[in-house]
Amino acid sequence: MKVNQIKSTIFAAAFAYNRMEQVKQLVDTIIQGVQEKKGSGIVVADLSGIDGTICHYFVICQGNSPSQVEAIADSVGEFARKELDERPAHVVGLENAQWVAMDYGDVLVHIFLPDVRDYYDLEHLWDDATLTRIPDLD
């Protein structure tokens, strides 16, 4: 290998590591936004080791009413913007607030009403994903 190839490889590895650290920081910030509005049942699905996935992480949670689901989505958006200057590329589901999906590229946030969450059961959609359950705040 030539010196320039080695430098390029090192740079690419450092960039990938830095990006994954940023993604993990985004996941942590999203969790804070959910907890700020008393969202519950937070599960982080790590999809990064699975080929063909659309993102690296799912953050899945629930609110007890459409207004709480909407408040959680607003809080997540505000936390990500203020803390990391991140904005979702797309947000869908706010019109009925039964299932709101927020697309942050490497992280997809899913905020459900309990019965809708049970029906779609996203936690088990990706059987190979590593699931981390975040304890509810009291």
Rosetta silent file (secondary structure, phi, psi, omega in degrees, C-alpha in Angstrom):
SEQUENCE: MKVNQIKSTIFAAAFAYNRMEQVKQLVDTIIQGVQEKKGSGIVVADLSGIDGTICHYFVICQGNSPSQVEAIADSVGEFARKELDERPAHVVGLENAQWVAMDYGDVLVHIFLPDVRDYYDLEHLWDDATLTRIPDLD
SCORE:     score description
SCORE:     0.000 S_00000001
   1 L     0.000  141.029  177.144    0.000    0.000    0.000 S_00000001
   2 L   -84.600  160.914 -178.032    1.169    3.463   -0.754 S_00000001
   3 H   -58.138  -41.555 -179.713    1.259    6.205    1.867 S_00000001
   4 H   -65.062  -35.466  176.824   -1.652    8.053    0.243 S_00000001
   5 H   -67.277  -41.093  178.593   -3.785    4.900    0.315 S_00000001
   6 H   -63.610  -45.848  178.211   -2.988    4.383    3.992 S_00000001
   7 H   -60.514  -42.273 -179.789   -3.856    8.020    4.790 S_00000001
   8 H   -64.012  -41.431  178.543   -7.094    7.695    2.833 S_00000001
   9 H   -64.412  -44.121  178.731   -8.032    4.503    4.693 S_00000001
  10 H   -63.387  -43.543  179.495   -7.285    6.077    8.073 S_00000001
  11 H   -61.747  -44.195 -179.524   -9.295    9.188    7.168 S_00000001
  12 H   -63.452  -41.480  178.814  -12.269    7.090    6.038 S_00000001
  13 H   -65.325  -42.427  178.999  -12.200    5.032    9.239 S_00000001
  14 H   -64.407  -40.983  178.678  -11.979    8.158   11.399 S_00000001
  15 H   -62.931  -45.378  179.994  -14.860    9.751    9.491 S_00000001
  16 H   -62.757  -42.081  178.835  -17.028    6.631    9.896 S_00000001
  17 H   -63.165  -45.403 -179.731  -16.249    6.452   13.623 S_00000001
  18 H   -62.002  -41.804 -179.823  -17.047   10.157   14.079 S_00000001
  19 H   -64.494  -41.579  179.619  -20.334    9.793   12.183 S_00000001
  20 H   -66.461  -34.487  175.457  -21.417    6.829   14.320 S_00000001
  21 H   -65.146  -39.432  176.592  -20.626    8.805   17.474 S_00000001
  22 H   -64.043  -40.039  179.281  -22.809   11.644   16.145 S_00000001
  23 H   -65.004  -43.222  178.189  -25.609    9.174   15.424 S_00000001
  24 H   -63.475  -37.604  176.930  -25.381    7.748   18.954 S_00000001
  25 H   -65.454  -37.702  176.653  -25.497   11.283   20.346 S_00000001
  26 H   -63.482  -43.460  178.083  -28.633   11.922   18.249 S_00000001
  27 H   -58.629  -46.118  179.113  -30.246    8.773   19.683 S_00000001
  28 H   -61.398  -39.879 -179.981  -29.470    9.965   23.229 S_00000001
  29 H   -68.155  -39.449  176.885  -30.895   13.412   22.465 S_00000001
  30 H   -61.380  -43.495  178.126  -34.056   11.887   20.977 S_00000001
  31 H   -59.197  -42.194  177.709  -34.506    9.827   24.149 S_00000001
  32 H   -60.894  -41.718  178.600  -34.235   13.015   26.224 S_00000001
  33 H   -63.383  -38.941  177.230  -36.918   14.633   24.067 S_00000001
  34 H   -65.211  -47.403 -177.557  -39.222   11.649   24.570 S_00000001
  35 H   -65.880  -29.842  179.093  -38.651   11.608   28.313 S_00000001
  36 H   -58.485  -33.440 -179.403  -39.263   15.363   28.569 S_00000001
  37 L  -106.904   23.093  174.375  -42.912   14.739   27.634 S_00000001
  38 L    61.227   31.245  171.827  -43.235   11.537   29.686 S_00000001
  39 L   -62.885  151.749 -175.339  -43.128    9.214   26.685 S_00000001
  40 E  -130.704  171.155  176.797  -42.932    5.588   27.782 S_00000001
  41 E    60.963   38.937 -176.626  -41.828    2.182   26.601 S_00000001
  42 E   -71.626  127.697  175.120  -38.724    3.520   24.865 S_00000001
  43 E  -130.278  131.741  174.091  -36.895    0.877   22.849 S_00000001
  44 E  -106.362  119.480  177.420  -33.802    1.508   20.741 S_00000001
  45 E  -100.998  116.352  178.695  -33.365   -1.029   17.946 S_00000001
  46 E   -87.538  108.289 -178.526  -29.773   -1.151   16.676 S_00000001
  47 L  -101.970    3.933 -170.849  -29.993   -2.078   13.004 S_00000001
  48 L   -63.229  -25.036 -179.747  -26.414   -1.104   12.154 S_00000001
  49 L   -93.354    6.680 -176.320  -25.199   -4.696   11.850 S_00000001
  50 L  -107.466  124.299  178.995  -28.001   -5.803    9.533 S_00000001
  51 L   -67.452  142.854  173.612  -27.488   -5.623    5.776 S_00000001
  52 L    81.961   10.535  179.046  -30.114   -3.838    3.718 S_00000001
  53 L   -81.473  158.871 -176.565  -31.631   -1.694    6.475 S_00000001
  54 L   -87.762  -10.712  179.888  -32.860    1.807    5.774 S_00000001
  55 L  -158.798  178.443  179.123  -31.170    3.340    8.818 S_00000001
  56 L   -90.232  -32.844 -176.045  -28.886    2.514   11.744 S_00000001
  57 E  -139.656  145.076  162.288  -31.398    2.912   14.593 S_00000001
  58 E  -107.627  135.366  166.632  -35.110    2.887   15.334 S_00000001
  59 E  -113.057  118.335 -174.536  -36.229    4.724   18.463 S_00000001
  60 E  -117.025  133.766  178.634  -39.685    3.433   19.362 S_00000001
  61 E  -154.589 -177.237  179.189  -41.899    4.846   22.112 S_00000001
  62 E  -146.847  156.929  171.097  -45.487    5.675   22.963 S_00000001
  63 L  -123.176  161.934 -174.205  -47.757    8.321   24.361 S_00000001
  64 L   -88.483   -8.763 -179.770  -51.144    7.752   25.967 S_00000001
  65 L  -151.132  160.894  176.490  -53.170   10.111   23.770 S_00000001
  66 H   -56.568  -36.781  179.889  -52.889   11.780   20.361 S_00000001
  67 H   -67.758  -35.093  176.880  -52.041   15.074   22.063 S_00000001
  68 H   -71.054  -38.770  176.782  -49.201   13.416   24.010 S_00000001
  69 H   -58.703  -45.202  178.924  -47.902   11.721   20.843 S_00000001
  70 H   -64.847  -41.327  178.773  -47.829   15.124   19.142 S_00000001
  71 H   -63.748  -38.782  177.419  -46.148   16.736   22.178 S_00000001
  72 H   -63.878  -44.541  178.679  -43.474   14.029   22.173 S_00000001
  73 H   -60.625  -43.390  177.891  -42.810   14.601   18.468 S_00000001
  74 H   -62.216  -41.622 -179.274  -42.517   18.351   19.058 S_00000001
  75 H   -65.769  -44.334  177.589  -40.158   17.773   21.981 S_00000001
  76 H   -58.430  -47.742  179.415  -37.929   15.384   20.002 S_00000001
  77 H   -59.973  -41.989 -179.792  -37.720   17.903   17.177 S_00000001
  78 H   -67.352  -45.215  179.609  -36.901   20.743   19.563 S_00000001
  79 H   -61.247  -46.724 -178.421  -34.230   18.785   21.470 S_00000001
  80 H   -63.579  -38.536 -179.817  -32.515   17.613   18.266 S_00000001
  81 H   -69.983  -47.671 -176.455  -32.559   21.117   16.810 S_00000001
  82 H   -71.054  -42.051 -175.076  -31.337   22.920   19.927 S_00000001
  83 H   -80.551  -37.354 -170.391  -28.761   20.366   21.069 S_00000001
  84 H  -128.149    0.662 -176.232  -27.360   19.147   17.745 S_00000001
  85 L    56.925   37.721  178.507  -28.737   21.441   15.036 S_00000001
  86 L  -106.590  139.824  176.285  -30.470   18.374   13.521 S_00000001
  87 L  -130.341  143.609  179.111  -33.814   18.520   11.775 S_00000001
  88 L   -69.846  144.701  175.893  -35.851   15.616   10.454 S_00000001
  89 L   -71.410  -34.833  179.973  -35.975   15.182    6.696 S_00000001
  90 E  -146.942  146.023  170.942  -39.599   14.061    6.984 S_00000001
  91 E  -133.998  125.018  178.731  -42.292   13.861    9.652 S_00000001
  92 E  -128.547  151.818  174.573  -45.493   11.953    8.926 S_00000001
  93 L   101.460   -0.883 -178.191  -48.547   11.082   10.985 S_00000001
  94 L   -67.970  -23.772 -176.290  -49.128   14.338   12.843 S_00000001
  95 L   -63.720  -33.089  175.795  -52.582   14.757   11.306 S_00000001
  96 L  -119.750  -11.480  174.088  -54.072   11.967   13.446 S_00000001
  97 L    51.719   39.962  171.761  -51.143   11.415   15.865 S_00000001
  98 L   -96.210  -33.505  175.411  -51.656    7.668   16.237 S_00000001
  99 E  -147.901  109.698  176.983  -48.241    6.868   14.748 S_00000001
 100 E  -105.133  128.923  176.766  -45.788    9.666   14.085 S_00000001
 101 E  -115.281  131.773  179.830  -42.606    8.807   12.206 S_00000001
 102 E  -121.139  124.318 -175.067  -39.648   11.206   12.161 S_00000001
 103 E  -102.721  109.029  175.626  -36.828   10.579    9.669 S_00000001
 104 L  -104.827   23.864  179.304  -33.385   11.756   10.778 S_00000001
 105 L    80.781  -84.352 -179.888  -31.581    9.743    8.086 S_00000001
 106 L   -81.014  -11.815 -178.732  -29.582    7.345   10.252 S_00000001
 107 E  -132.716  128.487  172.900  -32.285    7.328   12.945 S_00000001
 108 E  -111.214  128.850  179.963  -36.026    6.795   12.525 S_00000001
 109 E  -103.859  130.496  178.939  -38.244    7.782   15.449 S_00000001
 110 E  -122.147  118.837 -179.343  -41.611    6.041   15.857 S_00000001
 111 E  -117.687  117.914 -171.966  -44.083    7.490   18.367 S_00000001
 112 E  -116.960  159.753  156.237  -47.238    5.408   18.816 S_00000001
 113 L   -79.783  151.130 -174.453  -50.481    5.188   20.679 S_00000001
 114 H   -54.968  -45.899 -177.236  -50.334    1.916   22.682 S_00000001
 115 H   -68.718  -33.516  177.694  -52.842   -0.091   20.615 S_00000001
 116 H   -70.224  -39.299  177.028  -51.256    0.982   17.318 S_00000001
 117 H   -61.849  -45.012  179.049  -47.828    0.061   18.668 S_00000001
 118 H   -61.010  -40.586 -178.136  -49.081   -3.373   19.681 S_00000001
 119 H   -63.711  -47.256 -176.013  -50.626   -3.912   16.258 S_00000001
 120 H   -83.487  -26.535  172.506  -47.503   -3.065   14.223 S_00000001
 121 L    46.472   52.592 -177.341  -45.020   -4.567   16.724 S_00000001
 122 H   -59.789  -28.902 -179.429  -41.957   -2.892   15.185 S_00000001
 123 H   -57.500  -29.526 -177.213  -39.680   -4.246   17.886 S_00000001
 124 H  -104.311    2.075  177.521  -40.033   -7.695   16.352 S_00000001
 125 L   -64.391  -40.330  178.487  -40.026   -6.646   12.700 S_00000001
 126 L  -107.391   89.427 -176.306  -36.228   -6.852   12.652 S_00000001
 127 L   -61.306  -27.540 -177.505  -35.496  -10.063   14.560 S_00000001
 128 L   -84.273   -7.723 -177.098  -31.730   -9.609   14.200 S_00000001
 129 L   -71.985  146.710  172.205  -31.685   -6.133   15.762 S_00000001
 130 E   -85.677  123.912 -178.380  -30.237   -5.574   19.199 S_00000001
 131 E  -103.222  132.267  174.570  -32.967   -4.046   21.382 S_00000001
 132 E  -118.830  120.581  178.597  -32.221   -1.737   24.289 S_00000001
 133 E   -93.950  126.911 -179.681  -35.115   -0.915   26.591 S_00000001
 134 E   -97.251  124.471 -179.016  -34.876    2.465   28.311 S_00000001
 135 L   -60.136  142.683  175.910  -36.540    2.554   31.752 S_00000001
 136 L   -68.072  144.896  172.779  -39.538    4.881   32.063 S_00000001
 137 L   -84.378  141.396  179.110  -39.050    7.979   34.188 S_00000001
 138 L   -92.407    0.000    0.000  -41.472    8.276   37.090 S_00000001
